[in-house]
Coordinates of N, CA and C in Angstrom, one line a residue:
M230 N 16.1 -4.6 15.3 CA 16.8 -4.5 14.0 C 17.7 -3.2 14.0
N231 N 19.0 -3.4 13.8 CA 19.9 -2.2 13.8 C 19.9 -1.6 12.5
T232 N 20.6 -0.4 12.4 CA 20.6 0.3 11.2 C 21.3 -0.4 10.0
S233 N 22.3 -1.1 10.3 CA 23.0 -1.9 9.3 C 22.1 -2.9 8.7
E234 N 21.4 -3.6 9.5 CA 20.4 -4.7 9.0 C 19.3 -4.0 8.2
L235 N 18.8 -2.9 8.7 CA 17.7 -2.2 8.0 C 18.2 -1.8 6.6
K236 N 19.4 -1.3 6.5 CA 20.0 -0.9 5.2 C 20.1 -2.1 4.3
Q237 N 20.5 -3.2 4.8 CA 20.6 -4.4 4.0 C 19.3 -4.8 3.4
Y238 N 18.2 -4.8 4.2 CA 16.9 -5.1 3.7 C 16.3 -4.1 2.8
L239 N 16.7 -2.8 3.0 CA 16.3 -1.7 2.1 C 16.9 -1.9 0.7
D240 N 18.2 -2.2 0.7 CA 18.9 -2.5 -0.6 C 18.3 -3.7 -1.3
F241 N 18.1 -4.7 -0.5 CA 17.5 -6.0 -1.1 C 16.1 -5.7 -1.7
G242 N 15.3 -5.1 -0.9 CA 13.9 -4.8 -1.3 C 13.8 -3.9 -2.5
Y243 N 14.7 -2.9 -2.6 CA 14.7 -2.1 -3.8 C 15.1 -2.8 -5.0
T244 N 16.1 -3.7 -4.9 CA 16.5 -4.5 -6.0 C 15.4 -5.4 -6.5
V245 N 14.7 -6.1 -5.6 CA 13.7 -7.0 -5.9 C 12.5 -6.2 -6.5
I246 N 12.1 -5.1 -5.9 CA 10.9 -4.4 -6.5 C 11.2 -3.8 -7.9
E247 N 12.5 -3.5 -8.1 CA 12.8 -3.0 -9.5 C 12.7 -4.2 -10.5
E248 N 13.2 -5.3 -10.1 CA 13.1 -6.5 -11.0 C 11.7 -6.9 -11.2
A249 N 10.9 -6.8 -10.2 CA 9.4 -7.2 -10.3 C 8.7 -6.1 -11.2
S250 N 9.1 -4.9 -11.1 CA 8.5 -3.8 -11.8 C 8.7 -4.0 -13.3
T251 N 9.9 -4.4 -13.7 CA 10.2 -4.7 -15.1 C 9.3 -5.8 -15.6
L252 N 9.0 -6.8 -14.8 CA 8.1 -7.9 -15.2 C 6.7 -7.4 -15.3
A253 N 6.3 -6.5 -14.4 CA 4.9 -5.9 -14.5 C 4.7 -5.1 -15.8
L254 N 5.7 -4.3 -16.1 CA 5.6 -3.5 -17.4 C 5.5 -4.4 -18.6
A255 N 6.1 -5.6 -18.6 CA 6.0 -6.5 -19.7 C 4.6 -7.0 -20.0
H256 N 3.8 -6.9 -18.9 CA 2.4 -7.4 -19.0 C 1.4 -6.2 -19.2
F257 N 1.8 -5.0 -18.8 CA 0.9 -3.8 -18.7 C 0.5 -3.4 -20.1
R258 N -0.8 -3.2 -20.3 CA -1.4 -2.8 -21.6 C -1.2 -3.9 -22.7
E259 N -1.1 -5.1 -22.2 CA -0.9 -6.3 -23.1 C -2.1 -7.2 -22.8
P260 N -2.4 -8.1 -23.7 CA -3.5 -9.1 -23.5 C -3.3 -9.9 -22.2
L261 N -4.3 -10.0 -21.4 CA -4.2 -10.6 -20.1 C -5.1 -11.8 -19.9
E262 N -4.7 -12.8 -19.2 CA -5.6 -13.9 -18.8 C -6.2 -13.5 -17.5
I263 N -7.5 -13.2 -17.4 CA -8.2 -12.6 -16.2 C -9.1 -13.7 -15.6
E264 N -8.8 -14.0 -14.4 CA -9.6 -15.0 -13.6 C -10.4 -14.3 -12.5
N265 N -11.6 -14.7 -12.3 CA -12.4 -14.1 -11.2 C -12.2 -15.0 -9.9
K266 N -11.7 -14.5 -8.8 CA -11.5 -15.3 -7.6 C -12.7 -15.5 -6.8
V267 N -13.8 -14.8 -7.2 CA -15.0 -14.9 -6.4 C -15.9 -16.0 -7.0
V268 N -16.4 -16.9 -6.1 CA -17.3 -17.9 -6.5 C -18.7 -17.4 -6.3
G269 N -19.5 -17.3 -7.3 CA -20.9 -16.7 -7.2 C -20.9 -15.3 -7.7
S270 N -21.6 -14.4 -7.0 CA -21.7 -13.0 -7.5 C -20.5 -12.2 -7.0
G271 N -20.1 -11.2 -7.8 CA -19.0 -10.3 -7.4 C -17.8 -10.6 -8.4
F272 N -16.8 -9.7 -8.3 CA -15.7 -9.8 -9.2 C -14.4 -9.3 -8.5
D273 N -13.5 -10.3 -8.4 CA -12.2 -10.0 -7.8 C -11.2 -10.6 -8.7
P274 N -10.6 -9.8 -9.6 CA -9.8 -10.3 -10.7 C -8.4 -10.6 -10.2
V275 N -7.8 -11.6 -10.9 CA -6.4 -11.9 -10.8 C -5.9 -12.2 -12.2
T276 N -4.7 -11.8 -12.5 CA -4.1 -12.1 -13.8 C -2.8 -12.9 -13.7
Q277 N -2.4 -13.4 -14.8 CA -1.1 -14.1 -14.8 C 0.1 -13.2 -14.4
A278 N -0.1 -11.9 -14.6 CA 0.9 -10.9 -14.1 C 1.0 -10.9 -12.6
D279 N -0.2 -10.9 -11.9 CA -0.2 -10.9 -10.4 C 0.6 -12.1 -9.9
R280 N 0.3 -13.3 -10.5 CA 0.9 -14.5 -10.0 C 2.4 -14.6 -10.3
A281 N 2.8 -14.1 -11.5 CA 4.2 -14.2 -11.9 C 5.1 -13.2 -11.1
I282 N 4.5 -12.1 -10.8 CA 5.3 -11.1 -10.0 C 5.4 -11.6 -8.5
E283 N 4.4 -12.1 -7.9 CA 4.5 -12.6 -6.6 C 5.5 -13.8 -6.5
K284 N 5.4 -14.7 -7.5 CA 6.3 -15.8 -7.6 C 7.8 -15.4 -7.6
L285 N 8.1 -14.4 -8.5 CA 9.4 -13.8 -8.6 C 9.9 -13.3 -7.2
I286 N 9.1 -12.5 -6.6 CA 9.4 -11.9 -5.3 C 9.7 -12.9 -4.3
R287 N 8.8 -13.9 -4.2 CA 8.9 -15.0 -3.2 C 10.3 -15.8 -3.5
E288 N 10.6 -16.0 -4.7 CA 11.8 -16.8 -5.0 C 13.0 -16.0 -4.5
R289 N 13.0 -14.7 -4.7 CA 14.2 -13.9 -4.3 C 14.3 -13.9 -2.8
I290 N 13.2 -13.7 -2.1 CA 13.2 -13.7 -0.6 C 13.7 -15.1 -0.1
E291 N 13.1 -16.2 -0.6 CA 13.5 -17.5 -0.2 C 15.0 -17.8 -0.4
A292 N 15.5 -17.3 -1.5 CA 16.9 -17.6 -1.8 C 17.9 -16.8 -0.9
N293 N 17.5 -15.6 -0.5 CA 18.3 -14.7 0.3 C 18.1 -14.8 1.8
F294 N 16.8 -15.0 2.2 CA 16.5 -15.1 3.6 C 15.6 -16.3 3.9
P295 N 16.1 -17.5 3.9 CA 15.3 -18.7 4.0 C 14.5 -18.8 5.3
D296 N 15.0 -18.0 6.3 CA 14.3 -18.1 7.6 C 13.2 -17.0 7.8
H297 N 13.0 -16.2 6.7 CA 12.0 -15.1 6.8 C 10.6 -15.7 6.4
G298 N 9.6 -15.2 7.0 CA 8.2 -15.5 6.5 C 7.8 -14.7 5.3
I299 N 6.8 -15.2 4.6 CA 6.2 -14.5 3.5 C 4.7 -14.6 3.5
E300 N 4.1 -13.4 3.5 CA 2.6 -13.4 3.3 C 2.2 -12.6 2.1
G301 N 1.6 -13.3 1.1 CA 1.3 -12.7 -0.1 C -0.2 -12.8 -0.4
E302 N -0.6 -12.2 -1.5 CA -2.0 -12.2 -1.9 C -2.4 -13.5 -2.7
E303 N -1.5 -14.0 -3.5 CA -1.9 -15.0 -4.4 C -1.5 -16.4 -4.0
Y304 N -0.6 -16.6 -3.0 CA -0.1 -17.9 -2.6 C -0.2 -18.0 -1.1
A305 N -0.1 -19.3 -0.7 CA -0.2 -19.5 0.8 C 1.0 -18.9 1.5
A306 N 0.8 -18.6 2.8 CA 1.8 -18.0 3.6 C 2.9 -19.0 3.9
R307 N 4.1 -18.4 4.0 CA 5.3 -19.2 4.4 C 5.7 -18.8 5.8
M308 N 5.7 -19.7 6.7 CA 5.9 -19.3 8.1 C 7.4 -19.0 8.3
A309 N 7.6 -18.0 9.2 CA 9.0 -17.6 9.6 C 9.5 -18.4 10.7
S310 N 10.8 -18.6 10.7 CA 11.5 -19.3 11.9 C 12.0 -18.2 12.8
G311 N 11.8 -16.9 12.5 CA 12.3 -15.9 13.4 C 11.2 -14.8 13.5
D312 N 11.6 -13.5 13.7 CA 10.7 -12.4 13.9 C 10.4 -11.6 12.6
L313 N 11.0 -12.0 11.5 CA 10.8 -11.2 10.2 C 9.9 -11.9 9.2
C314 N 9.1 -11.1 8.6 CA 8.1 -11.6 7.6 C 7.9 -10.5 6.6
W315 N 8.0 -10.9 5.3 CA 7.7 -10.0 4.2 C 6.2 -10.1 3.8
V316 N 5.7 -9.0 3.4 CA 4.3 -8.9 3.0 C 4.3 -8.4 1.5
V317 N 3.6 -9.2 0.7 CA 3.6 -8.9 -0.8 C 2.2 -8.7 -1.4
D318 N 2.0 -7.6 -2.1 CA 0.9 -7.5 -2.9 C 1.4 -7.2 -4.3
P319 N 1.4 -8.2 -5.2 CA 2.1 -8.1 -6.5 C 1.6 -7.0 -7.4
I320 N 0.3 -6.8 -7.4 CA -0.4 -5.7 -8.1 C -1.5 -5.2 -7.2
D321 N -1.3 -4.1 -6.6 CA -2.4 -3.5 -5.8 C -3.1 -2.6 -6.8
G322 N -4.4 -2.9 -7.1 CA -5.1 -2.2 -8.1 C -5.2 -3.0 -9.4
T323 N -5.5 -4.3 -9.3 CA -5.5 -5.1 -10.5 C -6.6 -4.6 -11.5
R324 N -7.7 -4.1 -11.0 CA -8.7 -3.5 -11.9 C -8.1 -2.4 -12.8
A325 N -7.4 -1.5 -12.1 CA -6.7 -0.4 -12.9 C -5.7 -1.0 -13.9
F326 N -4.9 -2.0 -13.4 CA -3.9 -2.6 -14.2 C -4.5 -3.2 -15.5
M327 N -5.6 -3.9 -15.3 CA -6.2 -4.7 -16.5 C -6.9 -3.7 -17.4
T328 N -7.2 -2.5 -17.0 CA -7.9 -1.5 -17.9 C -7.0 -0.5 -18.4
G329 N -5.7 -0.6 -18.1 CA -4.7 0.3 -18.7 C -4.5 1.6 -18.0
M330 N -5.1 1.7 -16.8 CA -4.9 2.9 -16.0 C -3.7 2.8 -15.1
T331 N -3.2 3.9 -14.6 CA -1.9 3.9 -13.9 C -2.0 3.9 -12.4
G332 N -3.2 3.8 -11.9 CA -3.4 3.9 -10.4 C -3.2 2.5 -9.8
W333 N -2.1 1.9 -10.1 CA -1.8 0.6 -9.5 C -0.3 0.6 -9.0
G334 N 0.1 -0.4 -8.3 CA 1.5 -0.4 -7.9 C 1.8 -1.8 -7.3
L335 N 3.1 -2.0 -7.1 CA 3.6 -3.2 -6.5 C 4.0 -2.9 -5.0
L336 N 3.5 -3.7 -4.1 CA 3.7 -3.4 -2.7 C 4.6 -4.5 -2.1
L337 N 5.6 -4.1 -1.3 CA 6.4 -5.0 -0.6 C 6.8 -4.4 0.8
G338 N 6.5 -5.2 1.8 CA 6.8 -4.7 3.1 C 7.5 -5.7 4.0
L339 N 8.2 -5.2 5.0 CA 8.9 -6.1 6.0 C 8.3 -5.8 7.4
M340 N 7.9 -6.9 8.0 CA 7.4 -6.8 9.4 C 8.5 -7.4 10.4
E341 N 8.6 -6.8 11.5 CA 9.5 -7.3 12.6 C 8.6 -7.4 13.8
S342 N 8.5 -8.6 14.3 CA 7.7 -8.9 15.5 C 6.3 -8.3 15.3
N343 N 5.7 -8.5 14.1 CA 4.3 -8.1 13.8 C 4.2 -6.6 13.7
K344 N 5.3 -5.9 13.4 CA 5.2 -4.4 13.3 C 5.8 -4.0 11.9
P345 N 5.1 -3.2 11.1 CA 5.7 -2.8 9.8 C 6.9 -1.9 10.0
V346 N 8.1 -2.3 9.5 CA 9.3 -1.5 9.7 C 9.9 -1.0 8.4
L347 N 9.4 -1.6 7.2 CA 10.0 -1.2 5.9 C 8.9 -1.4 4.9
G348 N 8.8 -0.4 4.0 CA 7.8 -0.5 2.9 C 8.3 0.0 1.6
F349 N 7.7 -0.6 0.5 CA 8.0 -0.2 -0.8 C 6.7 -0.1 -1.6
M350 N 6.6 0.9 -2.4 CA 5.5 1.0 -3.4 C 6.1 1.5 -4.7
S351 N 6.0 0.6 -5.7 CA 6.5 0.9 -7.0 C 5.4 1.1 -8.0
Q352 N 5.5 2.2 -8.8 CA 4.6 2.4 -9.9 C 5.5 2.4 -11.2
P353 N 5.6 1.2 -11.8 CA 6.6 1.1 -12.9 C 6.4 1.9 -14.1
Y354 N 5.1 2.1 -14.5 CA 4.9 2.9 -15.7 C 5.3 4.4 -15.5
L355 N 5.3 4.9 -14.3 CA 5.8 6.2 -14.0 C 7.2 6.3 -13.6
G356 N 7.8 5.1 -13.4 CA 9.2 5.0 -13.0 C 9.4 5.5 -11.6
E357 N 8.5 5.3 -10.7 CA 8.6 5.7 -9.3 C 8.6 4.6 -8.3
V358 N 9.5 4.8 -7.3 CA 9.6 3.8 -6.2 C 9.5 4.6 -4.9
Y359 N 8.5 4.4 -4.1 CA 8.4 5.0 -2.8 C 8.8 4.1 -1.7
T360 N 9.7 4.6 -0.8 CA 10.2 3.8 0.3 C 10.0 4.5 1.6
G361 N 9.9 3.7 2.7 CA 9.7 4.2 4.0 C 10.2 3.3 5.1
S362 N 10.9 3.9 6.1 CA 11.4 3.2 7.2 C 11.9 4.3 8.2
T363 N 12.5 3.8 9.3 CA 13.0 4.8 10.3 C 14.2 5.6 9.7
L364 N 14.7 5.2 8.5 CA 15.7 6.0 7.8 C 15.1 7.1 7.0
G365 N 13.8 7.2 6.9 CA 13.1 8.2 6.2 C 12.2 7.7 5.1
A366 N 11.5 8.7 4.5 CA 10.6 8.3 3.4 C 11.1 9.0 2.1
N367 N 11.2 8.3 1.0 CA 11.8 8.8 -0.2 C 11.0 8.4 -1.4
L368 N 11.1 9.2 -2.5 CA 10.7 8.8 -3.8 C 11.9 8.8 -4.7
S369 N 12.1 7.6 -5.3 CA 13.2 7.4 -6.2 C 12.7 7.3 -7.7
R370 N 13.4 8.1 -8.6 CA 13.1 8.0 -10.0 C 14.5 7.8 -10.6
G371 N 14.8 6.5 -11.0 CA 16.1 6.2 -11.5 C 17.2 6.6 -10.5
S372 N 18.1 7.4 -10.8 CA 19.2 7.8 -9.9 C 18.9 8.9 -9.0
S373 N 17.7 9.6 -9.2 CA 17.4 10.8 -8.4 C 16.5 10.3 -7.2
R374 N 16.7 11.0 -6.1 CA 15.9 10.7 -4.9 C 15.4 11.9 -4.2
Q375 N 14.2 11.9 -3.8 CA 13.5 13.0 -3.2 C 12.9 12.6 -1.8
A376 N 13.1 13.4 -0.8 CA 12.5 13.2 0.5 C 11.0 13.5 0.5
L377 N 10.3 12.7 1.2 CA 8.8 12.8 1.2 C 8.4 13.5 2.5
R378 N 7.4 14.3 2.4 CA 6.8 14.9 3.7 C 5.3 15.1 3.5
A379 N 4.6 14.6 4.3 CA 3.1 14.7 4.3 C 2.7 16.2 4.6
S380 N 1.6 16.6 4.1 CA 1.1 18.0 4.3 C 0.9 18.2 5.8
Q381 N 0.8 19.5 6.2 CA 0.5 19.9 7.6 C -1.0 20.3 7.7
T382 N -1.8 19.8 6.9 CA -3.3 20.1 6.9 C -3.9 19.5 8.2
N383 N -4.5 20.4 9.0 CA -5.2 19.9 10.2 C -6.7 20.0 10.2
C384 N -7.2 20.9 9.3 CA -8.7 21.1 9.2 C -9.3 20.3 8.2
L385 N -10.4 19.6 8.5 CA -11.1 18.8 7.5 C -11.6 19.7 6.4
S386 N -11.9 20.9 6.6 CA -12.4 21.8 5.5 C -11.4 22.1 4.5
N387 N -10.1 21.9 4.8 CA -9.0 22.1 3.9 C -8.5 20.9 3.3
A388 N -9.1 19.7 3.6 CA -8.4 18.4 3.3 C -8.9 17.9 2.0
V389 N -8.0 17.2 1.3 CA -8.3 16.4 0.1 C -8.4 14.9 0.5
L390 N -9.5 14.3 0.3 CA -9.7 12.9 0.7 C -9.8 12.0 -0.5
Y391 N -9.2 10.9 -0.4 CA -9.3 9.8 -1.5 C -9.8 8.5 -0.9
C392 N -10.5 7.8 -1.8 CA -11.0 6.5 -1.5 C -11.1 5.8 -2.9
T393 N -10.7 4.5 -2.9 CA -10.8 3.8 -4.2 C -12.2 3.8 -4.7
H394 N -13.2 3.4 -3.9 CA -14.6 3.4 -4.3 C -15.4 3.2 -3.0
P395 N -16.6 3.9 -3.0 CA -17.4 3.8 -1.8 C -18.0 2.4 -1.6
D396 N -18.1 1.6 -2.7 CA -18.6 0.2 -2.5 C -17.7 -0.6 -1.6
M397 N -16.5 -0.1 -1.2 CA -15.7 -0.8 -0.3 C -16.4 -1.0 1.1
F398 N -17.3 0.0 1.4 CA -17.9 0.0 2.7 C -19.2 -0.9 2.7
A399 N -19.1 -2.1 3.1 CA -20.2 -3.0 3.1 C -21.1 -2.7 4.3
D400 N -20.6 -2.2 5.4 CA -21.3 -1.8 6.6 C -22.1 -0.5 6.4
T401 N -23.4 -0.5 6.5 CA -24.2 0.7 6.3 C -23.8 1.8 7.1
K402 N -23.5 1.6 8.4 CA -23.2 2.7 9.3 C -21.8 3.3 8.9
E403 N -20.8 2.4 8.5 CA -19.5 2.9 8.1 C -19.7 3.8 6.8
L404 N -20.6 3.3 5.9 CA -20.8 4.1 4.7 C -21.4 5.4 4.9
E405 N -22.4 5.5 5.9 CA -23.0 6.7 6.2 C -21.9 7.7 6.8
N406 N -21.1 7.1 7.7 CA -20.0 7.9 8.3 C -19.0 8.4 7.2
F407 N -18.7 7.6 6.3 CA -17.8 8.0 5.2 C -18.4 9.1 4.4
Y408 N -19.7 9.1 4.0 CA -20.3 10.1 3.3 C -20.4 11.4 4.1
R409 N -20.6 11.3 5.4 CA -20.6 12.4 6.3 C -19.2 13.1 6.3
L410 N -18.2 12.3 6.3 CA -16.8 12.8 6.3 C -16.6 13.5 4.9
C411 N -17.0 12.9 3.8 CA -16.9 13.5 2.5 C -17.5 14.9 2.5
G412 N -18.6 15.1 3.2 CA -19.3 16.4 3.2 C -18.6 17.4 4.0
K413 N -17.5 17.0 4.8 CA -16.8 18.0 5.6 C -15.4 18.4 5.0
V414 N -15.0 17.6 4.0 CA -13.7 17.9 3.5 C -13.8 18.9 2.3
K415 N -12.6 19.4 1.9 CA -12.6 20.4 0.7 C -12.9 19.6 -0.6
L416 N -12.3 18.5 -0.8 CA -12.4 17.8 -2.0 C -12.3 16.2 -1.8
P417 N -13.4 15.5 -2.0 CA -13.4 14.1 -2.0 C -13.2 13.6 -3.4
R418 N -12.3 12.6 -3.6 CA -12.0 12.0 -4.9 C -12.0 10.5 -4.8
Y419 N -12.3 9.8 -5.9 CA -12.3 8.4 -5.9 C -11.2 7.8 -6.9
G420 N -10.8 6.6 -6.6 CA -9.7 6.0 -7.5 C -8.4 6.0 -6.7
G421 N -7.4 5.5 -7.4 CA -6.0 5.7 -6.8 C -5.4 4.4 -6.3
D422 N -6.3 3.6 -5.6 CA -5.7 2.4 -5.0 C -4.5 2.8 -4.1
C423 N -3.4 2.0 -4.2 CA -2.2 2.3 -3.4 C -1.6 3.7 -3.7
Y424 N -1.8 4.2 -4.9 CA -1.1 5.4 -5.3 C -1.6 6.6 -4.5
A425 N -2.9 6.5 -4.0 CA -3.4 7.6 -3.2 C -2.6 7.7 -1.9
Y426 N -2.2 6.6 -1.3 CA -1.4 6.6 -0.1 C 0.0 7.2 -0.4
A427 N 0.5 6.9 -1.6 CA 1.8 7.5 -1.9 C 1.7 9.0 -2.0
M428 N 0.6 9.5 -2.6 CA 0.4 10.9 -2.7 C 0.1 11.6 -1.4
L429 N -0.4 10.8 -0.4 CA -0.5 11.3 1.0 C 0.9 11.6 1.5
A430 N 1.8 10.6 1.3 CA 3.2 10.7 1.8 C 3.9 11.9 1.0
Y431 N 3.5 12.1 -0.2 CA 4.1 13.1 -1.1 C 3.7 14.5 -0.6
G432 N 2.5 14.6 0.0 CA 2.0 15.9 0.5 C 0.9 16.5 -0.3
L433 N 0.3 15.7 -1.3 CA -0.7 16.3 -2.2 C -2.1 15.8 -1.8
V434 N -2.2 14.7 -1.0 CA -3.5 14.2 -0.5 C -3.4 14.2 1.0
D435 N -4.5 14.5 1.7 CA -4.5 14.7 3.1 C -5.1 13.5 3.9
L436 N -6.1 12.9 3.3 CA -6.8 11.7 3.9 C -7.0 10.6 2.9
V437 N -6.8 9.4 3.3 CA -7.3 8.2 2.6 C -8.1 7.4 3.5
V438 N -9.4 7.1 3.2 CA -10.2 6.3 4.0 C -10.8 5.2 3.2
E439 N -10.6 4.0 3.6 CA -11.0 2.8 2.8 C -11.4 1.7 3.7
S440 N -12.1 0.7 3.1 CA -12.6 -0.5 3.9 C -12.3 -1.7 3.1
D441 N -12.5 -2.9 3.8 CA -12.4 -4.2 3.1 C -11.0 -4.4 2.6
L442 N -10.0 -3.9 3.3 CA -8.6 -4.1 2.8 C -8.0 -5.4 3.4
K443 N -7.2 -6.0 2.7 CA -6.4 -7.1 3.2 C -5.1 -6.6 3.8
P444 N -4.5 -7.3 4.7 CA -3.2 -6.8 5.3 C -2.2 -6.4 4.3
C445 N -2.1 -7.2 3.2 CA -1.1 -6.9 2.2 C -1.4 -5.6 1.4
D446 N -2.7 -5.1 1.5 CA -3.1 -3.9 0.8 C -2.5 -2.7 1.5
I447 N -2.3 -2.8 2.8 CA -2.0 -1.6 3.6 C -0.6 -1.7 4.4
L448 N -0.2 -2.9 4.9 CA 1.0 -2.9 5.7 C 2.2 -2.4 5.1
P449 N 2.5 -2.7 3.8 CA 3.7 -2.1 3.2 C 3.7 -0.6 3.1
L450 N 2.5 0.0 3.1 CA 2.3 1.4 3.0 C 2.5 2.2 4.3
V451 N 2.3 1.5 5.4 CA 2.4 2.1 6.7 C 3.8 2.7 7.0
P452 N 4.9 2.1 6.8 CA 6.2 2.7 7.0 C 6.4 4.0 6.1
I453 N 5.9 4.0 4.9 CA 6.1 5.1 4.0 C 5.3 6.3 4.6
I454 N 4.1 6.1 5.0 CA 3.3 7.2 5.5 C 3.8 7.7 6.8
E455 N 4.2 6.8 7.7 CA 4.7 7.2 9.0 C 6.0 8.0 8.9
A456 N 6.9 7.5 8.0 CA 8.2 8.1 7.9 C 8.0 9.5 7.2
A457 N 6.9 9.7 6.5 CA 6.7 11.1 5.9 C 5.9 12.0 6.9
G458 N 5.6 11.5 8.1 CA 5.0 12.3 9.1 C 3.5 12.1 9.3
G459 N 3.0 11.1 8.5 CA 1.5 10.8 8.5 C 1.2 9.8 9.6
V460 N -0.1 9.5 9.6 CA -0.7 8.6 10.6 C -1.6 7.6 9.9
V461 N -1.5 6.3 10.3 CA -2.3 5.3 9.7 C -2.9 4.4 10.8
S462 N -4.2 4.1 10.8 CA -4.8 3.2 11.8 C -6.0 2.5 11.2
D463 N -6.4 1.5 12.0 CA -7.7 0.9 11.7 C -8.8 1.7 12.3
I464 N -10.0 1.2 12.2 CA -11.2 2.0 12.7 C -11.1 2.2 14.2
D465 N -10.4 1.4 14.9 CA -10.3 1.5 16.4 C -9.0 2.3 16.8
G466 N -8.3 2.8 15.9 CA -7.1 3.6 16.2 C -5.8 2.8 16.4
N467 N -5.9 1.5 16.0 CA -4.7 0.7 16.2 C -4.0 0.5 14.8
L468 N -2.8 -0.1 14.8 CA -2.2 -0.5 13.6 C -3.1 -1.4 12.8
P469 N -3.3 -1.2 11.5 CA -4.2 -2.1 10.7 C -3.6 -3.4 10.4
L470 N -3.2 -4.2 11.4 CA -2.6 -5.5 11.1 C -3.4 -6.5 10.4
S471 N -4.7 -6.3 10.5 CA -5.7 -7.2 9.9 C -6.3 -6.6 8.7
G472 N -5.9 -5.4 8.3 CA -6.5 -4.7 7.2 C -7.9 -4.1 7.6
G473 N -8.9 -4.4 6.9 CA -10.3 -3.9 7.3 C -10.4 -2.5 6.9
T474 N -11.1 -1.7 7.8 CA -11.3 -0.3 7.5 C -10.1 0.5 8.0
V475 N -9.6 1.4 7.1 CA -8.3 2.1 7.4 C -8.5 3.6 7.2
V476 N -7.9 4.4 8.1 CA -7.9 5.8 8.0 C -6.4 6.3 8.0
A477 N -6.0 6.9 7.0 CA -4.6 7.4 6.8 C -4.8 9.0 6.7
A478 N -3.9 9.7 7.5 CA -4.0 11.1 7.5 C -2.6 11.7 7.5
S479 N -2.6 13.0 7.0 CA -1.3 13.7 7.0 C -0.8 14.1 8.3
T480 N -1.7 14.3 9.3 CA -1.3 14.7 10.6 C -2.1 14.0 11.7
R481 N -1.6 14.0 12.9 CA -2.4 13.3 14.0 C -3.7 14.1 14.2
V482 N -3.6 15.4 14.2 CA -4.8 16.2 14.4 C -5.9 15.9 13.4
L483 N -5.5 15.9 12.1 CA -6.5 15.6 11.1 C -7.0 14.1 11.2
H484 N -6.2 13.2 11.6 CA -6.6 11.8 11.8 C -7.7 11.8 12.9
D485 N -7.4 12.4 14.0 CA -8.3 12.4 15.1 C -9.7 13.0 14.7
R486 N -9.6 14.1 13.9 CA -10.9 14.8 13.5 C -11.6 13.9 12.5
A487 N -11.0 13.2 11.7 CA -11.6 12.3 10.7 C -12.3 11.1 11.5
M488 N -11.6 10.6 12.5 CA -12.1 9.5 13.2 C -13.3 9.9 14.1
A489 N -13.4 11.1 14.4 CA -14.5 11.6 15.3 C -15.8 11.9 14.5
V490 N -15.7 11.9 13.2 CA -16.9 12.1 12.4 C -17.9 11.0 12.5

């Protein structure tokens, strides 16, 4: 993908994420129809807002790039006829969204040959859009734009760590390792969903460690973090193409030290 093409997709994605953000705000802190996607025990909520937002984004992609694939959270995948595929999480943090908290966001990413090359994270209530690609990482608020840079924290003892909730770790050994890591950092915090990754790119959070992620939960965030100077991998040190357990860090040194715990 050349620079001209990347700019085209960047402009398109920004326009779509802004339109979808307006739709999200129309549902936020309003009565919602909440459905549990889990059969049996457990709770995995989806609302009419999730479905309406993904439907809108899909329609815009299909109208402008009919040969591109689409992988979303709420609807079946649409196969690509080429190397490009969009990844959509209409509301990352549905639990936060349905309870009126602001730790949620809209995620949109573009993959080229199975590699994340462009990412968007919008927090509509705060009026923020985070973007990342080889053109850089930026935070946009209306007409203003700010370059993003992850912190230079290398020591675990100086690090701020975020995780949405420790219940994400179903594997006992992984949970033990996570708590061991929490004992080595300066400040472990819970909550945040996708917004914690945005704060890593911003430079205020140093580590995000989570498990049980879907690809759409993390792939749109990878270009933002990497363009800001951070590192993201699965538990084996590879790109988290399948989601699962993810370690995101502000520096390579900090990432390696977290992985070694």
